[in-house]
CSV table of C-alpha atoms in Angstrom, one decimal:
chain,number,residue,atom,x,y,z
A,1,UNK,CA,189.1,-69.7,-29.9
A,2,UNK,CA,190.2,-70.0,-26.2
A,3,UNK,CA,194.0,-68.9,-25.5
A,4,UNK,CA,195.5,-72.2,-23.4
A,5,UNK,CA,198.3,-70.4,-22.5
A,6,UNK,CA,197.2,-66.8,-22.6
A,7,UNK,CA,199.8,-64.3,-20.9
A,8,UNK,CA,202.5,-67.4,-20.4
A,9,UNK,CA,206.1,-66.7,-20.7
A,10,UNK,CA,207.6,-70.0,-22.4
A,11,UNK,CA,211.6,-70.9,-23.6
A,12,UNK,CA,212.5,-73.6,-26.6
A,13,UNK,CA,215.5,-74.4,-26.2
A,14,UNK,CA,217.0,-75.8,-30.1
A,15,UNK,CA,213.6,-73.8,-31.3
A,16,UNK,CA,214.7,-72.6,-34.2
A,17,UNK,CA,213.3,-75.5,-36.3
A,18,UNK,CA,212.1,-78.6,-36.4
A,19,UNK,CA,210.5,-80.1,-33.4
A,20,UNK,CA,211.3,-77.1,-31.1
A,21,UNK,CA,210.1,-74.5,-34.1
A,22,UNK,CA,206.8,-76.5,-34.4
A,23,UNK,CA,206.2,-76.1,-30.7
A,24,UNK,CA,207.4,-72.3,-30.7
A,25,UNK,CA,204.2,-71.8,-33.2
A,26,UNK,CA,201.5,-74.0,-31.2
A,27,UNK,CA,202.9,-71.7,-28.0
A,28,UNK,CA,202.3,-68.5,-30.0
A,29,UNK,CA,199.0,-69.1,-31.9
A,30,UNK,CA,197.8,-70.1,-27.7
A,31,UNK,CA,199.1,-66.6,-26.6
A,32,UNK,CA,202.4,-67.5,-25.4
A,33,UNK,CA,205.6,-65.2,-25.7
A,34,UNK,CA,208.6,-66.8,-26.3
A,35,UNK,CA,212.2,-67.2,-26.3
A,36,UNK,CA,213.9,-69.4,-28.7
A,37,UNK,CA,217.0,-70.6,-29.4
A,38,UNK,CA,219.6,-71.8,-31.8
A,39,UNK,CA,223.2,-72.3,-32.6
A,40,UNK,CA,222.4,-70.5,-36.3
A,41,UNK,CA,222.0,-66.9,-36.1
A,42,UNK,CA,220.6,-67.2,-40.1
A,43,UNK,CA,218.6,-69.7,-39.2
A,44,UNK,CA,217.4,-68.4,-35.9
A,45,UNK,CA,216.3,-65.0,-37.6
A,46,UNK,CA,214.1,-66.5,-40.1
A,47,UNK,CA,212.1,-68.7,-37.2
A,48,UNK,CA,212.0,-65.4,-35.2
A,49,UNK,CA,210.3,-63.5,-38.4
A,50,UNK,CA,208.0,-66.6,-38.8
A,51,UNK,CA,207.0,-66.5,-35.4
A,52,UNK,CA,206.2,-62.8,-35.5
A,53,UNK,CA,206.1,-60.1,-32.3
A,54,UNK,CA,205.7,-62.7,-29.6
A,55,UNK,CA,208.8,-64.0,-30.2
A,56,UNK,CA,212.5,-63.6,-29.4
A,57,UNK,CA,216.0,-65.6,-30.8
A,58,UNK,CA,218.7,-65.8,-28.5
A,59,UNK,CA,221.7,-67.2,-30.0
A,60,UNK,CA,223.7,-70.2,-28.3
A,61,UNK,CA,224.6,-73.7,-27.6
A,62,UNK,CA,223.3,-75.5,-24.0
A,63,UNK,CA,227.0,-77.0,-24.0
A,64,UNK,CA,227.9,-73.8,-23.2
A,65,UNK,CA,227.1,-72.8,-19.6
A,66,UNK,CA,227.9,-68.7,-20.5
A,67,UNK,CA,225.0,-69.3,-23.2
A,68,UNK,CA,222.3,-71.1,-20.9
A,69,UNK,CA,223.1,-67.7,-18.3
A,70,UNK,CA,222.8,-65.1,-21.1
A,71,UNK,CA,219.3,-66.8,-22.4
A,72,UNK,CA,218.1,-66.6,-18.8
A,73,UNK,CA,219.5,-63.1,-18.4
A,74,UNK,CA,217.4,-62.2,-21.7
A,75,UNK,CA,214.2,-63.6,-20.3
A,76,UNK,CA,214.6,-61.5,-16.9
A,77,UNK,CA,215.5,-58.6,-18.5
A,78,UNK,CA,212.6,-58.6,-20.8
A,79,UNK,CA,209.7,-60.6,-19.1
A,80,UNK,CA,211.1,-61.0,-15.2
A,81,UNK,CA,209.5,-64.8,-15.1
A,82,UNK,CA,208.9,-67.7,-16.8
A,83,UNK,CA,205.9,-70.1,-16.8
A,84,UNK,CA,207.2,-73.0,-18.9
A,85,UNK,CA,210.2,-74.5,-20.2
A,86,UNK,CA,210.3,-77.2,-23.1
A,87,UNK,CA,214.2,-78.2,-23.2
A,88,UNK,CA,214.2,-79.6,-26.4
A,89,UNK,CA,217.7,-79.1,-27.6
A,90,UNK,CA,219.5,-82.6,-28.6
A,91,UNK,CA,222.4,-83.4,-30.9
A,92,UNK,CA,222.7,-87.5,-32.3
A,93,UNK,CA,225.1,-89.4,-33.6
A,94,UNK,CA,225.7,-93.0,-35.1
A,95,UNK,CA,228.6,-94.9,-33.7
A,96,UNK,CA,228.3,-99.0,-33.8
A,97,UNK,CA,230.1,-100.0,-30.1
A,98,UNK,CA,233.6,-100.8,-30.7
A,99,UNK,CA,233.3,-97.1,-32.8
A,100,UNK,CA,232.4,-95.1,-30.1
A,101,UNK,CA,235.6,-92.3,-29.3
A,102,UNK,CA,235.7,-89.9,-26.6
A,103,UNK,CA,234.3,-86.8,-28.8
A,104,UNK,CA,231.2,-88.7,-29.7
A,105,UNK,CA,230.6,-89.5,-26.0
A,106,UNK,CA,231.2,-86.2,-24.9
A,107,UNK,CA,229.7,-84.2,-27.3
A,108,UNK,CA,225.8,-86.3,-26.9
A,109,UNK,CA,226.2,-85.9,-23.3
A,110,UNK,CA,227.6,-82.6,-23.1
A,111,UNK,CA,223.8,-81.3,-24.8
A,112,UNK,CA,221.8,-84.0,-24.0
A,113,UNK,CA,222.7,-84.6,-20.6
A,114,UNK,CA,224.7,-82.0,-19.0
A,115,UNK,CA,223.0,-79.4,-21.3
A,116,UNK,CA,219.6,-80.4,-20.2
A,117,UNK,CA,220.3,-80.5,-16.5
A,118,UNK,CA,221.6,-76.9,-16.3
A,119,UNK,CA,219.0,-75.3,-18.6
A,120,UNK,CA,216.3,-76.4,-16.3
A,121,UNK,CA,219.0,-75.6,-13.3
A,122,UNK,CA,219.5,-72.3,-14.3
A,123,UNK,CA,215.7,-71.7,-15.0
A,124,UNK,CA,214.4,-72.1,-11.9
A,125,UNK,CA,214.9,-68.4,-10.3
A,126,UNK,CA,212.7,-67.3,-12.7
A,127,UNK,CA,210.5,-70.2,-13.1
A,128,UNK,CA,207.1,-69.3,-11.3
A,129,UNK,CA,205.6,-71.6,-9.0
A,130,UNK,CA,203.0,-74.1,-10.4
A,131,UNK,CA,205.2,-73.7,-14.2
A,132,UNK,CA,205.6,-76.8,-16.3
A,133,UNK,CA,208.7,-78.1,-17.4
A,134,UNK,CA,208.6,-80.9,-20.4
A,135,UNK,CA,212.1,-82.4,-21.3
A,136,UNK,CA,212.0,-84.3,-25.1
A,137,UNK,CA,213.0,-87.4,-24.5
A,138,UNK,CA,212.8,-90.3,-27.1
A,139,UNK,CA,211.7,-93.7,-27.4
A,140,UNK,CA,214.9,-94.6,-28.4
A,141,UNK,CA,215.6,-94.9,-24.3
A,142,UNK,CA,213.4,-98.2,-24.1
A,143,UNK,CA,214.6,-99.5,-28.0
A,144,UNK,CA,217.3,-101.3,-29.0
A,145,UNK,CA,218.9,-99.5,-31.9
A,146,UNK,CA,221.8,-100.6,-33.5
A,147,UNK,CA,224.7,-98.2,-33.4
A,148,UNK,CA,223.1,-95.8,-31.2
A,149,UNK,CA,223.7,-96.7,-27.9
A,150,UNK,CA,225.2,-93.4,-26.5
A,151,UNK,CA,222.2,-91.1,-27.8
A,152,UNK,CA,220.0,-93.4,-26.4
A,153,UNK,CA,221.8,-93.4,-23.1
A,154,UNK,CA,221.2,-89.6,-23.0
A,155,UNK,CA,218.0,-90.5,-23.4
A,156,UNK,CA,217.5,-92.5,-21.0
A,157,UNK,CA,219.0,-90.1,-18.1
A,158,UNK,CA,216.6,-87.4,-19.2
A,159,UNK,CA,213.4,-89.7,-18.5
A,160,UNK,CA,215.4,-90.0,-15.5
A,161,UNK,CA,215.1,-86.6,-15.0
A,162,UNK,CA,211.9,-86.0,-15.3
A,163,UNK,CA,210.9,-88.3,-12.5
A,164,UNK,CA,213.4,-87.4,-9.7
A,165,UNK,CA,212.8,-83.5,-10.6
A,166,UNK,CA,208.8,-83.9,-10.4
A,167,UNK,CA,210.1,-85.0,-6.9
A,168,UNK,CA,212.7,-82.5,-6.5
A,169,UNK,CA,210.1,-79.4,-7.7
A,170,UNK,CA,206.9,-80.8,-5.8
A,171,UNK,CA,206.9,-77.8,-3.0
A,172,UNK,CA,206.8,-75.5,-6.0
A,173,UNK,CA,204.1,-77.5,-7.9
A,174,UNK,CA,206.0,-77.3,-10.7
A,175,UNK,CA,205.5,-80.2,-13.4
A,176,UNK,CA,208.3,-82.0,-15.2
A,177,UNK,CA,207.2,-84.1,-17.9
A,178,UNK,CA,209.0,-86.0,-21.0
A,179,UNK,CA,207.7,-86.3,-23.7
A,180,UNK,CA,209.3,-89.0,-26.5
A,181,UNK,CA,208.3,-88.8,-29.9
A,182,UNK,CA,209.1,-91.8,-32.2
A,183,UNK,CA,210.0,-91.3,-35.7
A,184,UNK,CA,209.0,-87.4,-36.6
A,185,UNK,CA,211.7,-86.6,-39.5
A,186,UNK,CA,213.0,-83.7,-39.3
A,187,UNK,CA,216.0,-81.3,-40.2
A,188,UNK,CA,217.9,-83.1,-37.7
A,189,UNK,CA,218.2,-86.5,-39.6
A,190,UNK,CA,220.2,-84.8,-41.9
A,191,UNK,CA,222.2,-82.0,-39.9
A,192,UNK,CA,223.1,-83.9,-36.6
A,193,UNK,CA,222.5,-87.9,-37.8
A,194,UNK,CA,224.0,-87.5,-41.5
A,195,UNK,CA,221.3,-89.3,-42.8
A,196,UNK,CA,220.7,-88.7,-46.6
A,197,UNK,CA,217.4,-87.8,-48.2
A,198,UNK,CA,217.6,-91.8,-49.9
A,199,UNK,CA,218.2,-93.5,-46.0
A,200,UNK,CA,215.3,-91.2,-44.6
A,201,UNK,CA,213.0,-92.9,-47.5
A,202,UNK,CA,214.3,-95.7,-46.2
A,203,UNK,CA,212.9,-95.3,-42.7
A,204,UNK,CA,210.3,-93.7,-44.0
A,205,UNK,CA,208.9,-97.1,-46.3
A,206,UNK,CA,210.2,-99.3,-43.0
A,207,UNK,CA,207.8,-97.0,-40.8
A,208,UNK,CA,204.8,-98.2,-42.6
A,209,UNK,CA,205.8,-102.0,-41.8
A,210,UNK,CA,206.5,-101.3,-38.3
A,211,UNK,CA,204.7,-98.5,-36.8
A,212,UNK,CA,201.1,-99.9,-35.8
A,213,UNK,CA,199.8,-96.3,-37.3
A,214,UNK,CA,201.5,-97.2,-40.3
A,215,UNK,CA,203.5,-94.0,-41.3
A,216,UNK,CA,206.0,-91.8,-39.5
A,217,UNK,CA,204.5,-89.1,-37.0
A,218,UNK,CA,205.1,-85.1,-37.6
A,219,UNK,CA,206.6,-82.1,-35.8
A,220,UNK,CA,203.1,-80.5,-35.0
A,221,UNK,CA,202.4,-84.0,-33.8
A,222,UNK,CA,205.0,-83.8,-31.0
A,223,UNK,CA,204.0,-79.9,-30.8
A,224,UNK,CA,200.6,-81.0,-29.8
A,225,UNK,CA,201.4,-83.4,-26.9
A,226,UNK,CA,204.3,-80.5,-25.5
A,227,UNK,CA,201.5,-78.1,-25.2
A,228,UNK,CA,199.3,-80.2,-23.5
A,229,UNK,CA,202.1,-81.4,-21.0
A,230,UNK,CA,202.9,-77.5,-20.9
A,231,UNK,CA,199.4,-76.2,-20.4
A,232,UNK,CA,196.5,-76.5,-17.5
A,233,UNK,CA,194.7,-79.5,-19.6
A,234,UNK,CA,197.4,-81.6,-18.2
A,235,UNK,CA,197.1,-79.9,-14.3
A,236,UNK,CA,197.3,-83.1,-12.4
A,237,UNK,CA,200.2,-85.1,-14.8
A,238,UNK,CA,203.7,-84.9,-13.7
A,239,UNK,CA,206.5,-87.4,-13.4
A,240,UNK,CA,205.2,-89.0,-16.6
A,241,UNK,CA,206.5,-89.9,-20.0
A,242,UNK,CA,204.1,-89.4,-22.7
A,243,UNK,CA,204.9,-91.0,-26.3
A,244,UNK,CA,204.0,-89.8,-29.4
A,245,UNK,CA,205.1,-92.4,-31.7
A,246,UNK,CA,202.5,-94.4,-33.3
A,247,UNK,CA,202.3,-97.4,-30.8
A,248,UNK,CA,206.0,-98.1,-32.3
A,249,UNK,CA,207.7,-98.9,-28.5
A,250,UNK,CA,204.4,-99.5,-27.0
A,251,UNK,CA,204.1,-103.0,-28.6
């Protein structure tokens, strides 16, 4: 079986489950090293030991600018470049407008926005030319969801970003691409959104009404569309936002 990213140096930012974990293992098993991280060490240790020796777990939060500069400091210290970045980390939050405090503003856009903009910020002295960069978006930036207006505001600015950085990056040929699943459950609905296990069955029953595929999608679903955005297979694609969501927000 051909390597598609044989000898590539690749960070997953929120990697230590889910979405970004799924990823983390199509990355390795195409003969990729990389660097993962997460806010929980426990939980960042066991995705580390699944991962095997082409991994490594830094521990931090991409609120935090001190953590972004000691995951970068890690990566030079130990590999000297990077060829790809997937800057996955998100948090989410239900607030119906008229709800919405200052905290839950602040703490979607402090990950989600701000986060994002100065992971990829702070990776690009290490970033070699002609890398890829793939920012998760969501299609929750063209939906209308109730009570979720300021996630999918964050949203939004990050397909945002990926268009004006493909601009920004073009003298390096380096690639920045979103990619925006639909509905992939994961850990997350229950950590950052609260839902319980009987309101994810819910979604889960609605998603074979409304999703033209007829069921929700799955993490090595998403996995699959990040590597091709991250590898050579997608050498003339920037710019673009590529969904993986059933045909949900594509009809």
């Amino acid at each position: 079986m051909s390597e598609r990213l044989a000898g590539k140096v690749a960070v997953i930012t929120g990697g230590s489950s889910g979405l970004g974990l799924a990823t983390a293992k199509r990355f390795v098993e195409e003969g990729a090293y990389v660097f993962i991280t997460g806010r929980r060490q426990g939980e960042l240790d066991a995705a580390v030991k699944e991962l095997g020796a082409n991994a490594t777990g830094i521990q931090g939060d991409i609120a935090k600018i001190a953590d972004i500069e000691k995951l970068f400091a890690a990566v030079k210290e130990k590999k000297g470049s990077l060829d790809i970045l997937f800057a996955n980390a998100r948090v989410g939050e239900f607030a119906a407008l008229g709800q919405i405090t200052e905290e839950h503003f602040d703490k979607q856009f402090d990950v989600n926005v701000r986060g994002t903009l100065f992971t990829v910020q702070s990776a690009l002295p290490l970033l070699r030319d002609g890398g890829s960069i793939v920012l998760n978006a969501s299609i929750v930036s063209i939906k209308g969801n109730p009570a979720f207006s300021v996630y999918s505001a964050t949203k939004a600015a990050v397909r945002s970003f990926a268009r004006t950085w493909s601009v920004d990056l073009k003298d390096r040929k380096i690639r920045v691409n979103a990619v925006s699943p639909g509905i992939v459950p994961t850990p997350g609905y229950h950590n950052s959104l609260g839902m319980t296990q009987e309101s994810l069955d819910q979604v889960v029953a609605e998603a074979s009404r409304t999703v033209p595929l007829g069921r929700v999608g799955t993490p090595d679903e998403v996995a699959k569309a990040v590597l091709f955005l991250a590898s050579d297979e997608s050498s003339y694609i920037t710019g673009i936002e590529l969904f993986v969501d059933g045909g949900l927000a594509q009809i």
